[in-house]
């Protein structure tokens, strides 16, 4: 259906609606009785989009009376923790598209904060000029709390599973499914693995309430430098786990080396499986979750390439494997790393580069 026909149909529907109700009365009912927080602003961005109306729900969320809001810019609700990176995109987006969708931290009148999601749409007059903007806003406090509970539950179950797995080594298939589920759950909120599909979701909208928090679920915790010697004094790992990890690295080296030497195609399935083993051995060493999840994601992506025609240069896989091997070697074999997280950071960076090429 073309825009002209669609516009004519909408006009006909509105005309029928207006036969029993005035425009003013309809607008009043919609705004006053909506369950959503609604604010209408002037279109003048040079003045910060002065507020001309806010409904009762909006006033309740912010703690301000309507008279206290009218004439002020919505900036009255911003503060240090607000996502100014997202807010800076509002005016360019409105000029280009006529609408905007995002989220940030708002400040109430009493100084308390709450995460908020909002969408903004333009209002035009009969001449087609943008005169106002209307925004519907949603308090995400409960959603943020639920999301954090999901994260905490996943972490708790991971610790529980790590203990139980040592006692039940005969349930291999169930173990595999459980581990994959735990890892996939954690990837949802892992700051290093936000896929292209959910980049906007996290960076501009749904979860990214504050740039300092890396989003509601961001787990990018600042890791203090620690040497391999200090690490092994405080967090010894079972010899069997170290042997399994290093054996997986050797197998992966061999597979990639054969592919380079023979130059006859890459067995992505074998490479992916060895990477999976490395990731699984690292994953339950909580210090290295970021690196483990990155290796696992690369493995999953390679696995999908097995039945496809496209090929990626073996040199790229070799370079990624080199970063992984050097990191593992410096932490678990020679134990000479000055900072055990430097190699992990290199692995994450190399993994992101490889994923951007593959996807």
mmCIF file of C-alpha atoms in Angstrom:
data_model
loop_
_atom_site.group_PDB
_atom_site.id
_atom_site.type_symbol
_atom_site.label_atom_id
_atom_site.label_comp_id
_atom_site.label_asym_id
_atom_site.label_seq_id
_atom_site.Cartn_x
_atom_site.Cartn_y
_atom_site.Cartn_z
ATOM 1 C CA UNK A 1 0.000 0.000 0.000
ATOM 2 C CA UNK A 2 1.494 3.384 -1.045
ATOM 3 C CA UNK A 3 1.770 6.311 1.384
ATOM 4 C CA UNK A 4 -0.875 8.358 -0.411
ATOM 5 C CA UNK A 5 -3.521 5.627 -0.168
ATOM 6 C CA UNK A 6 -2.565 4.900 3.438
ATOM 7 C CA UNK A 7 -2.883 8.594 4.292
ATOM 8 C CA UNK A 8 -6.339 8.797 2.714
ATOM 9 C CA UNK A 9 -7.535 5.767 4.696
ATOM 10 C CA UNK A 10 -6.220 7.218 7.958
ATOM 11 C CA UNK A 11 -7.933 10.520 7.212
ATOM 12 C CA UNK A 12 -11.211 8.676 6.611
ATOM 13 C CA UNK A 13 -10.911 6.789 9.908
ATOM 14 C CA UNK A 14 -10.094 9.957 11.835
ATOM 15 C CA UNK A 15 -13.021 11.783 10.242
ATOM 16 C CA UNK A 16 -15.357 9.020 11.394
ATOM 17 C CA UNK A 17 -13.829 9.154 14.883
ATOM 18 C CA UNK A 18 -14.153 12.938 15.073
ATOM 19 C CA UNK A 19 -17.875 12.803 14.283
ATOM 20 C CA UNK A 20 -18.543 11.811 17.895
ATOM 21 C CA UNK A 21 -15.665 13.543 19.645
ATOM 22 C CA UNK A 22 -13.719 16.764 19.201
ATOM 23 C CA UNK A 23 -9.999 16.655 18.473
ATOM 24 C CA UNK A 24 -9.264 18.492 21.693
ATOM 25 C CA UNK A 25 -11.376 16.118 23.794
ATOM 26 C CA UNK A 26 -9.791 13.052 22.176
ATOM 27 C CA UNK A 27 -6.268 14.376 22.741
ATOM 28 C CA UNK A 28 -7.109 15.220 26.339
ATOM 29 C CA UNK A 29 -8.433 11.724 27.010
ATOM 30 C CA UNK A 30 -5.422 10.024 25.401
ATOM 31 C CA UNK A 31 -2.872 12.067 27.315
ATOM 32 C CA UNK A 32 -4.564 12.195 30.703
ATOM 33 C CA UNK A 33 -5.631 8.550 30.911
ATOM 34 C CA UNK A 34 -2.620 6.874 29.338
ATOM 35 C CA UNK A 35 -0.768 4.377 31.528
ATOM 36 C CA UNK A 36 2.477 5.582 29.969
ATOM 37 C CA UNK A 37 4.455 8.637 30.984
ATOM 38 C CA UNK A 38 3.998 11.169 28.186
ATOM 39 C CA UNK A 39 5.727 14.494 27.674
ATOM 40 C CA UNK A 40 5.296 16.970 24.815
ATOM 41 C CA UNK A 41 7.977 19.500 23.992
ATOM 42 C CA UNK A 42 8.447 22.419 21.676
ATOM 43 C CA UNK A 43 10.467 21.571 18.542
ATOM 44 C CA UNK A 44 13.060 24.295 19.231
ATOM 45 C CA UNK A 45 16.260 22.333 19.869
ATOM 46 C CA UNK A 46 18.277 25.535 20.409
ATOM 47 C CA UNK A 47 16.300 25.996 23.634
ATOM 48 C CA UNK A 48 16.652 22.340 24.603
ATOM 49 C CA UNK A 49 13.106 21.358 23.530
ATOM 50 C CA UNK A 50 11.109 23.217 26.245
ATOM 51 C CA UNK A 51 8.360 21.108 27.832
ATOM 52 C CA UNK A 52 4.806 22.261 27.054
ATOM 53 C CA UNK A 53 2.908 19.377 28.664
ATOM 54 C CA UNK A 54 3.484 16.296 30.817
ATOM 55 C CA UNK A 55 0.762 13.909 31.952
ATOM 56 C CA UNK A 56 0.190 12.709 35.515
ATOM 57 C CA UNK A 57 2.167 9.499 35.053
ATOM 58 C CA UNK A 58 5.194 11.478 33.880
ATOM 59 C CA UNK A 59 4.878 13.837 36.845
ATOM 60 C CA UNK A 60 4.586 10.852 39.201
ATOM 61 C CA UNK A 61 7.732 9.249 37.750
ATOM 62 C CA UNK A 62 9.802 12.413 38.005
ATOM 63 C CA UNK A 63 8.418 13.886 41.239
ATOM 64 C CA UNK A 64 7.751 17.241 39.574
ATOM 65 C CA UNK A 65 4.434 19.057 39.283
ATOM 66 C CA UNK A 66 3.346 20.027 35.774
ATOM 67 C CA UNK A 67 3.869 23.722 36.551
ATOM 68 C CA UNK A 68 7.457 22.974 37.567
ATOM 69 C CA UNK A 69 8.191 21.235 34.265
ATOM 70 C CA UNK A 70 6.553 23.529 31.705
ATOM 71 C CA UNK A 71 9.083 25.806 30.062
ATOM 72 C CA UNK A 72 12.054 23.737 31.188
ATOM 73 C CA UNK A 73 14.136 21.500 28.954
ATOM 74 C CA UNK A 74 13.998 17.744 29.645
ATOM 75 C CA UNK A 75 17.639 18.278 30.623
ATOM 76 C CA UNK A 76 16.198 19.034 34.056
ATOM 77 C CA UNK A 77 15.987 15.239 34.419
ATOM 78 C CA UNK A 78 19.627 14.591 33.490
ATOM 79 C CA UNK A 79 22.648 14.184 35.744
ATOM 80 C CA UNK A 80 26.150 12.710 35.998
ATOM 81 C CA UNK A 81 25.030 9.109 35.397
ATOM 82 C CA UNK A 82 22.811 9.913 32.417
ATOM 83 C CA UNK A 83 23.935 8.389 29.142
ATOM 84 C CA UNK A 84 25.108 11.540 27.419
ATOM 85 C CA UNK A 85 26.447 9.525 24.464
ATOM 86 C CA UNK A 86 22.900 8.424 23.668
ATOM 87 C CA UNK A 87 21.367 11.816 24.465
ATOM 88 C CA UNK A 88 23.739 13.487 21.992
ATOM 89 C CA UNK A 89 22.194 11.394 19.213
ATOM 90 C CA UNK A 90 18.666 12.693 19.779
ATOM 91 C CA UNK A 91 18.738 15.922 17.747
ATOM 92 C CA UNK A 92 20.567 14.460 14.686
ATOM 93 C CA UNK A 93 18.171 11.484 14.659
ATOM 94 C CA UNK A 94 15.066 13.678 14.942
ATOM 95 C CA UNK A 95 16.257 15.895 12.099
ATOM 96 C CA UNK A 96 17.016 12.902 9.893
ATOM 97 C CA UNK A 97 14.218 10.459 10.745
ATOM 98 C CA UNK A 98 11.610 12.350 12.745
ATOM 99 C CA UNK A 99 11.825 9.885 15.635
ATOM 100 C CA UNK A 100 14.255 8.519 18.203
ATOM 101 C CA UNK A 101 14.402 5.523 20.534
ATOM 102 C CA UNK A 102 16.800 5.117 23.428
ATOM 103 C CA UNK A 103 17.338 4.873 27.147
ATOM 104 C CA UNK A 104 19.280 6.547 29.888
ATOM 105 C CA UNK A 105 19.313 7.354 33.587
ATOM 106 C CA UNK A 106 16.835 10.002 34.733
ATOM 107 C CA UNK A 107 16.994 12.019 37.940
ATOM 108 C CA UNK A 108 13.852 12.694 39.951
ATOM 109 C CA UNK A 109 13.214 15.964 41.751
ATOM 110 C CA UNK A 110 14.504 14.438 44.996
ATOM 111 C CA UNK A 111 17.781 13.415 43.310
ATOM 112 C CA UNK A 112 17.055 9.691 43.117
ATOM 113 C CA UNK A 113 17.759 7.943 39.815
ATOM 114 C CA UNK A 114 15.877 5.463 37.664
ATOM 115 C CA UNK A 115 16.534 3.830 34.280
ATOM 116 C CA UNK A 116 14.129 5.002 31.615
ATOM 117 C CA UNK A 117 13.315 3.978 28.060
ATOM 118 C CA UNK A 118 11.822 6.534 25.736
ATOM 119 C CA UNK A 119 10.688 7.001 22.159
ATOM 120 C CA UNK A 120 10.263 10.421 20.612
ATOM 121 C CA UNK A 121 8.161 11.257 17.542
ATOM 122 C CA UNK A 122 7.620 14.490 15.663
ATOM 123 C CA UNK A 123 4.296 16.353 15.449
ATOM 124 C CA UNK A 124 3.676 18.367 12.286
ATOM 125 C CA UNK A 125 1.179 21.110 11.493
ATOM 126 C CA UNK A 126 -0.975 21.201 8.368
ATOM 127 C CA UNK A 127 1.887 22.785 6.423
ATOM 128 C CA UNK A 128 4.124 19.838 7.242
ATOM 129 C CA UNK A 129 6.325 21.795 9.631
ATOM 130 C CA UNK A 130 7.542 20.107 12.797
ATOM 131 C CA UNK A 131 6.157 22.092 15.715
ATOM 132 C CA UNK A 132 6.426 19.689 18.648
ATOM 133 C CA UNK A 133 7.753 16.324 19.764
ATOM 134 C CA UNK A 134 5.885 13.756 21.817
ATOM 135 C CA UNK A 135 7.704 11.203 23.933
ATOM 136 C CA UNK A 136 6.387 8.104 25.687
ATOM 137 C CA UNK A 137 8.585 6.962 28.538
ATOM 138 C CA UNK A 138 8.837 3.768 30.567
ATOM 139 C CA UNK A 139 10.461 3.289 33.957
ATOM 140 C CA UNK A 140 12.755 0.245 33.615
ATOM 141 C CA UNK A 141 13.571 -0.171 37.313
ATOM 142 C CA UNK A 142 11.754 -3.495 37.631
ATOM 143 C CA UNK A 143 13.171 -4.779 34.349
ATOM 144 C CA UNK A 144 16.703 -3.887 35.442
ATOM 145 C CA UNK A 145 16.155 -5.699 38.744
ATOM 146 C CA UNK A 146 14.895 -8.824 36.960
ATOM 147 C CA UNK A 147 17.821 -8.748 34.528
ATOM 148 C CA UNK A 148 20.312 -8.507 37.379
ATOM 149 C CA UNK A 149 18.606 -11.404 39.142
ATOM 150 C CA UNK A 150 18.976 -13.509 35.978
ATOM 151 C CA UNK A 151 22.674 -12.685 35.860
ATOM 152 C CA UNK A 152 23.155 -13.546 39.544
ATOM 153 C CA UNK A 153 21.251 -16.813 39.098
ATOM 154 C CA UNK A 154 23.440 -17.787 36.157
ATOM 155 C CA UNK A 155 26.590 -17.081 38.170
ATOM 156 C CA UNK A 156 25.285 -19.070 41.127
ATOM 157 C CA UNK A 157 24.383 -22.057 38.937
ATOM 158 C CA UNK A 158 27.770 -21.933 37.230
ATOM 159 C CA UNK A 159 29.544 -22.211 40.578
ATOM 160 C CA UNK A 160 27.225 -25.026 41.644
ATOM 161 C CA UNK A 161 27.761 -26.898 38.387
ATOM 162 C CA UNK A 162 31.553 -26.571 38.625
ATOM 163 C CA UNK A 163 31.430 -28.420 41.951
ATOM 164 C CA UNK A 164 28.946 -31.073 40.820
ATOM 165 C CA UNK A 165 30.761 -31.751 37.548
ATOM 166 C CA UNK A 166 33.762 -33.045 39.494
ATOM 167 C CA UNK A 167 31.525 -35.649 41.135
ATOM 168 C CA UNK A 168 29.583 -36.766 38.050
ATOM 169 C CA UNK A 169 31.968 -37.367 35.182
ATOM 170 C CA UNK A 170 29.745 -39.968 33.481
ATOM 171 C CA UNK A 171 27.011 -37.577 32.312
ATOM 172 C CA UNK A 172 28.864 -36.230 29.304
ATOM 173 C CA UNK A 173 25.923 -35.272 27.077
ATOM 174 C CA UNK A 174 23.995 -33.637 29.898
ATOM 175 C CA UNK A 175 27.180 -31.859 30.988
ATOM 176 C CA UNK A 176 27.701 -30.528 27.478
ATOM 177 C CA UNK A 177 24.160 -29.158 27.265
ATOM 178 C CA UNK A 178 24.354 -27.562 30.688
ATOM 179 C CA UNK A 179 27.685 -25.877 29.989
ATOM 180 C CA UNK A 180 26.480 -24.563 26.625
ATOM 181 C CA UNK A 181 23.351 -23.128 28.244
ATOM 182 C CA UNK A 182 25.334 -21.389 30.962
ATOM 183 C CA UNK A 183 27.791 -19.929 28.451
ATOM 184 C CA UNK A 184 25.045 -18.755 26.096
ATOM 185 C CA UNK A 185 23.250 -17.061 28.994
ATOM 186 C CA UNK A 186 26.405 -15.233 29.972
ATOM 187 C CA UNK A 187 27.100 -14.137 26.407
ATOM 188 C CA UNK A 188 23.859 -12.144 26.445
ATOM 189 C CA UNK A 189 25.286 -9.706 28.940
ATOM 190 C CA UNK A 190 28.992 -10.036 28.172
ATOM 191 C CA UNK A 191 30.225 -6.637 27.034
ATOM 192 C CA UNK A 192 32.794 -8.168 24.671
ATOM 193 C CA UNK A 193 30.278 -10.275 22.757
ATOM 194 C CA UNK A 194 27.466 -7.963 21.833
ATOM 195 C CA UNK A 195 26.583 -9.179 18.384
ATOM 196 C CA UNK A 196 25.747 -6.957 15.453
ATOM 197 C CA UNK A 197 22.083 -7.850 15.940
ATOM 198 C CA UNK A 198 21.938 -6.607 19.537
ATOM 199 C CA UNK A 199 24.505 -3.804 19.295
ATOM 200 C CA UNK A 200 21.780 -1.166 19.082
ATOM 201 C CA UNK A 201 19.839 -2.890 21.829
ATOM 202 C CA UNK A 202 22.724 -2.546 24.245
ATOM 203 C CA UNK A 203 24.529 0.567 23.090
ATOM 204 C CA UNK A 204 21.653 2.901 22.329
ATOM 205 C CA UNK A 205 18.625 1.550 24.049
ATOM 206 C CA UNK A 206 17.259 -1.270 26.093
ATOM 207 C CA UNK A 207 20.029 -2.097 28.572
ATOM 208 C CA UNK A 208 22.573 0.688 28.290
ATOM 209 C CA UNK A 209 21.336 2.822 31.159
ATOM 210 C CA UNK A 210 24.687 4.384 31.953
ATOM 211 C CA UNK A 211 27.989 4.495 30.062
ATOM 212 C CA UNK A 212 29.878 3.868 33.288
ATOM 213 C CA UNK A 213 27.975 0.660 34.013
ATOM 214 C CA UNK A 214 28.494 -0.839 30.544
ATOM 215 C CA UNK A 215 24.754 -1.334 30.528
ATOM 216 C CA UNK A 216 22.450 -2.925 33.036
ATOM 217 C CA UNK A 217 24.086 -6.306 32.669
ATOM 218 C CA UNK A 218 27.547 -5.363 31.524
ATOM 219 C CA UNK A 219 30.150 -7.495 33.273
ATOM 220 C CA UNK A 220 33.224 -5.653 32.031
ATOM 221 C CA UNK A 221 34.841 -5.415 35.449
ATOM 222 C CA UNK A 222 38.145 -3.591 35.749
ATOM 223 C CA UNK A 223 40.695 -6.295 36.491
ATOM 224 C CA UNK A 224 43.660 -5.284 38.600
ATOM 225 C CA UNK A 225 46.993 -6.475 37.162
ATOM 226 C CA UNK A 226 48.284 -9.664 38.764
ATOM 227 C CA UNK A 227 51.315 -11.741 37.842
ATOM 228 C CA UNK A 228 51.125 -15.439 37.048
ATOM 229 C CA UNK A 229 53.166 -16.169 40.178
ATOM 230 C CA UNK A 230 50.660 -14.306 42.359
ATOM 231 C CA UNK A 231 47.762 -15.963 40.555
ATOM 232 C CA UNK A 232 49.070 -19.463 41.236
ATOM 233 C CA UNK A 233 49.688 -18.657 44.869
ATOM 234 C CA UNK A 234 46.100 -17.509 45.361
ATOM 235 C CA UNK A 235 44.104 -19.549 42.794
ATOM 236 C CA UNK A 236 45.705 -22.937 42.162
ATOM 237 C CA UNK A 237 44.033 -25.016 39.430
ATOM 238 C CA UNK A 238 43.884 -28.799 39.368
ATOM 239 C CA UNK A 239 46.722 -30.440 37.444
ATOM 240 C CA UNK A 240 44.196 -32.450 35.411
ATOM 241 C CA UNK A 241 42.539 -29.243 34.195
ATOM 242 C CA UNK A 242 45.886 -27.743 33.209
ATOM 243 C CA UNK A 243 46.842 -30.923 31.321
ATOM 244 C CA UNK A 244 43.478 -30.968 29.510
ATOM 245 C CA UNK A 245 43.879 -27.320 28.567
ATOM 246 C CA UNK A 246 47.398 -27.677 27.220
ATOM 247 C CA UNK A 247 46.525 -30.861 25.318
ATOM 248 C CA UNK A 248 43.668 -29.038 23.603
ATOM 249 C CA UNK A 249 46.048 -26.250 22.608
ATOM 250 C CA UNK A 250 48.475 -28.796 21.115
ATOM 251 C CA UNK A 251 45.689 -30.510 19.156
ATOM 252 C CA UNK A 252 44.517 -27.155 17.821
ATOM 253 C CA UNK A 253 48.067 -26.200 16.831
ATOM 254 C CA UNK A 254 48.426 -29.485 14.967
ATOM 255 C CA UNK A 255 45.114 -29.101 13.113
ATOM 256 C CA UNK A 256 45.848 -25.549 12.015
ATOM 257 C CA UNK A 257 49.441 -26.462 11.122
ATOM 258 C CA UNK A 258 48.224 -29.283 8.863
ATOM 259 C CA UNK A 259 45.765 -26.977 7.141
ATOM 260 C CA UNK A 260 48.543 -24.455 6.489
ATOM 261 C CA UNK A 261 50.951 -27.114 5.213
ATOM 262 C CA UNK A 262 48.555 -29.027 2.972
ATOM 263 C CA UNK A 263 46.698 -25.963 1.719
ATOM 264 C CA UNK A 264 43.717 -28.159 0.831
ATOM 265 C CA UNK A 265 40.871 -26.591 2.732
ATOM 266 C CA UNK A 266 40.186 -26.086 6.392
ATOM 267 C CA UNK A 267 38.390 -28.572 8.621
ATOM 268 C CA UNK A 268 36.394 -26.001 10.543
ATOM 269 C CA UNK A 269 34.620 -28.686 12.551
ATOM 270 C CA UNK A 270 37.822 -30.067 14.069
ATOM 271 C CA UNK A 271 39.190 -26.610 14.779
ATOM 272 C CA UNK A 272 35.908 -25.559 16.364
ATOM 273 C CA UNK A 273 35.820 -28.655 18.583
ATOM 274 C CA UNK A 274 39.353 -28.067 19.892
ATOM 275 C CA UNK A 275 38.521 -24.425 20.562
ATOM 276 C CA UNK A 276 35.409 -25.569 22.444
ATOM 277 C CA UNK A 277 37.548 -27.748 24.680
ATOM 278 C CA UNK A 278 39.883 -24.841 25.413
ATOM 279 C CA UNK A 279 36.951 -22.558 26.173
ATOM 280 C CA UNK A 280 35.300 -25.092 28.479
ATOM 281 C CA UNK A 281 38.528 -25.641 30.426
ATOM 282 C CA UNK A 282 38.988 -21.894 30.854
ATOM 283 C CA UNK A 283 35.363 -21.001 31.522
ATOM 284 C CA UNK A 284 35.172 -22.323 35.050
ATOM 285 C CA UNK A 285 38.301 -20.426 35.966
ATOM 286 C CA UNK A 286 36.272 -17.317 36.792
ATOM 287 C CA UNK A 287 39.163 -14.905 36.228
ATOM 288 C CA UNK A 288 39.152 -15.729 32.517
ATOM 289 C CA UNK A 289 35.460 -15.753 31.572
ATOM 290 C CA UNK A 290 35.884 -12.992 28.992
ATOM 291 C CA UNK A 291 38.570 -14.894 27.092
ATOM 292 C CA UNK A 292 36.779 -18.221 27.405
ATOM 293 C CA UNK A 293 33.519 -16.837 26.040
ATOM 294 C CA UNK A 294 35.324 -15.184 23.133
ATOM 295 C CA UNK A 295 37.069 -18.446 22.165
ATOM 296 C CA UNK A 296 33.733 -20.259 22.467
ATOM 297 C CA UNK A 297 32.005 -17.729 20.216
ATOM 298 C CA UNK A 298 34.709 -18.080 17.573
ATOM 299 C CA UNK A 299 34.280 -21.866 17.786
ATOM 300 C CA UNK A 300 30.504 -21.604 17.320
ATOM 301 C CA UNK A 301 30.938 -19.348 14.313
ATOM 302 C CA UNK A 302 33.515 -21.650 12.708
ATOM 303 C CA UNK A 303 31.220 -24.613 13.267
ATOM 304 C CA UNK A 304 28.561 -22.909 11.147
ATOM 305 C CA UNK A 305 31.042 -22.503 8.290
ATOM 306 C CA UNK A 306 31.640 -26.248 7.906
ATOM 307 C CA UNK A 307 28.771 -26.798 5.480
ATOM 308 C CA UNK A 308 29.086 -23.484 3.672
ATOM 309 C CA UNK A 309 31.086 -22.577 0.617
ATOM 310 C CA UNK A 310 32.837 -19.490 1.974
ATOM 311 C CA UNK A 311 36.353 -19.913 3.291
ATOM 312 C CA UNK A 312 38.420 -17.700 5.551
ATOM 313 C CA UNK A 313 42.207 -17.431 5.280
ATOM 314 C CA UNK A 314 43.912 -20.020 7.504
ATOM 315 C CA UNK A 315 46.400 -17.270 8.396
ATOM 316 C CA UNK A 316 43.671 -15.466 10.341
ATOM 317 C CA UNK A 317 42.864 -18.568 12.367
ATOM 318 C CA UNK A 318 46.565 -19.117 12.929
ATOM 319 C CA UNK A 319 47.020 -15.574 14.259
ATOM 320 C CA UNK A 320 44.084 -15.945 16.633
ATOM 321 C CA UNK A 321 45.380 -19.311 17.818
ATOM 322 C CA UNK A 322 48.802 -17.762 18.396
ATOM 323 C CA UNK A 323 47.309 -15.130 20.705
ATOM 324 C CA UNK A 324 45.401 -17.817 22.614
ATOM 325 C CA UNK A 325 48.443 -20.112 22.871
ATOM 326 C CA UNK A 326 50.771 -17.339 24.069
ATOM 327 C CA UNK A 327 48.268 -16.331 26.730
ATOM 328 C CA UNK A 328 47.764 -19.904 27.968
ATOM 329 C CA UNK A 329 51.502 -20.573 27.857
ATOM 330 C CA UNK A 330 52.412 -17.490 29.913
ATOM 331 C CA UNK A 331 49.788 -18.202 32.582
ATOM 332 C CA UNK A 332 49.548 -21.990 32.827
ATOM 333 C CA UNK A 333 52.824 -23.434 31.484
ATOM 334 C CA UNK A 334 55.783 -21.112 32.063
ATOM 335 C CA UNK A 335 53.782 -18.978 34.508
ATOM 336 C CA UNK A 336 55.892 -15.946 33.664
ATOM 337 C CA UNK A 337 53.165 -13.451 32.717
ATOM 338 C CA UNK A 338 53.638 -10.082 34.409
ATOM 339 C CA UNK A 339 49.873 -9.551 34.089
ATOM 340 C CA UNK A 340 47.694 -12.614 33.465
ATOM 341 C CA UNK A 341 44.972 -10.447 31.895
ATOM 342 C CA UNK A 342 47.153 -8.942 29.157
ATOM 343 C CA UNK A 343 47.009 -12.131 27.117
ATOM 344 C CA UNK A 344 43.274 -12.408 27.695
ATOM 345 C CA UNK A 345 42.784 -8.853 26.428
ATOM 346 C CA UNK A 346 44.794 -9.698 23.307
ATOM 347 C CA UNK A 347 42.650 -12.803 22.783
ATOM 348 C CA UNK A 348 39.422 -10.824 23.111
ATOM 349 C CA UNK A 349 40.647 -8.166 20.663
ATOM 350 C CA UNK A 350 41.839 -10.782 18.150
ATOM 351 C CA UNK A 351 38.585 -12.698 18.541
ATOM 352 C CA UNK A 352 36.482 -9.631 17.822
ATOM 353 C CA UNK A 353 38.571 -8.902 14.743
ATOM 354 C CA UNK A 354 38.166 -12.480 13.508
ATOM 355 C CA UNK A 355 34.410 -12.510 14.190
ATOM 356 C CA UNK A 356 33.925 -9.243 12.310
ATOM 357 C CA UNK A 357 35.546 -10.881 9.276
ATOM 358 C CA UNK A 358 33.640 -14.155 9.512
ATOM 359 C CA UNK A 359 30.145 -12.781 10.140
#
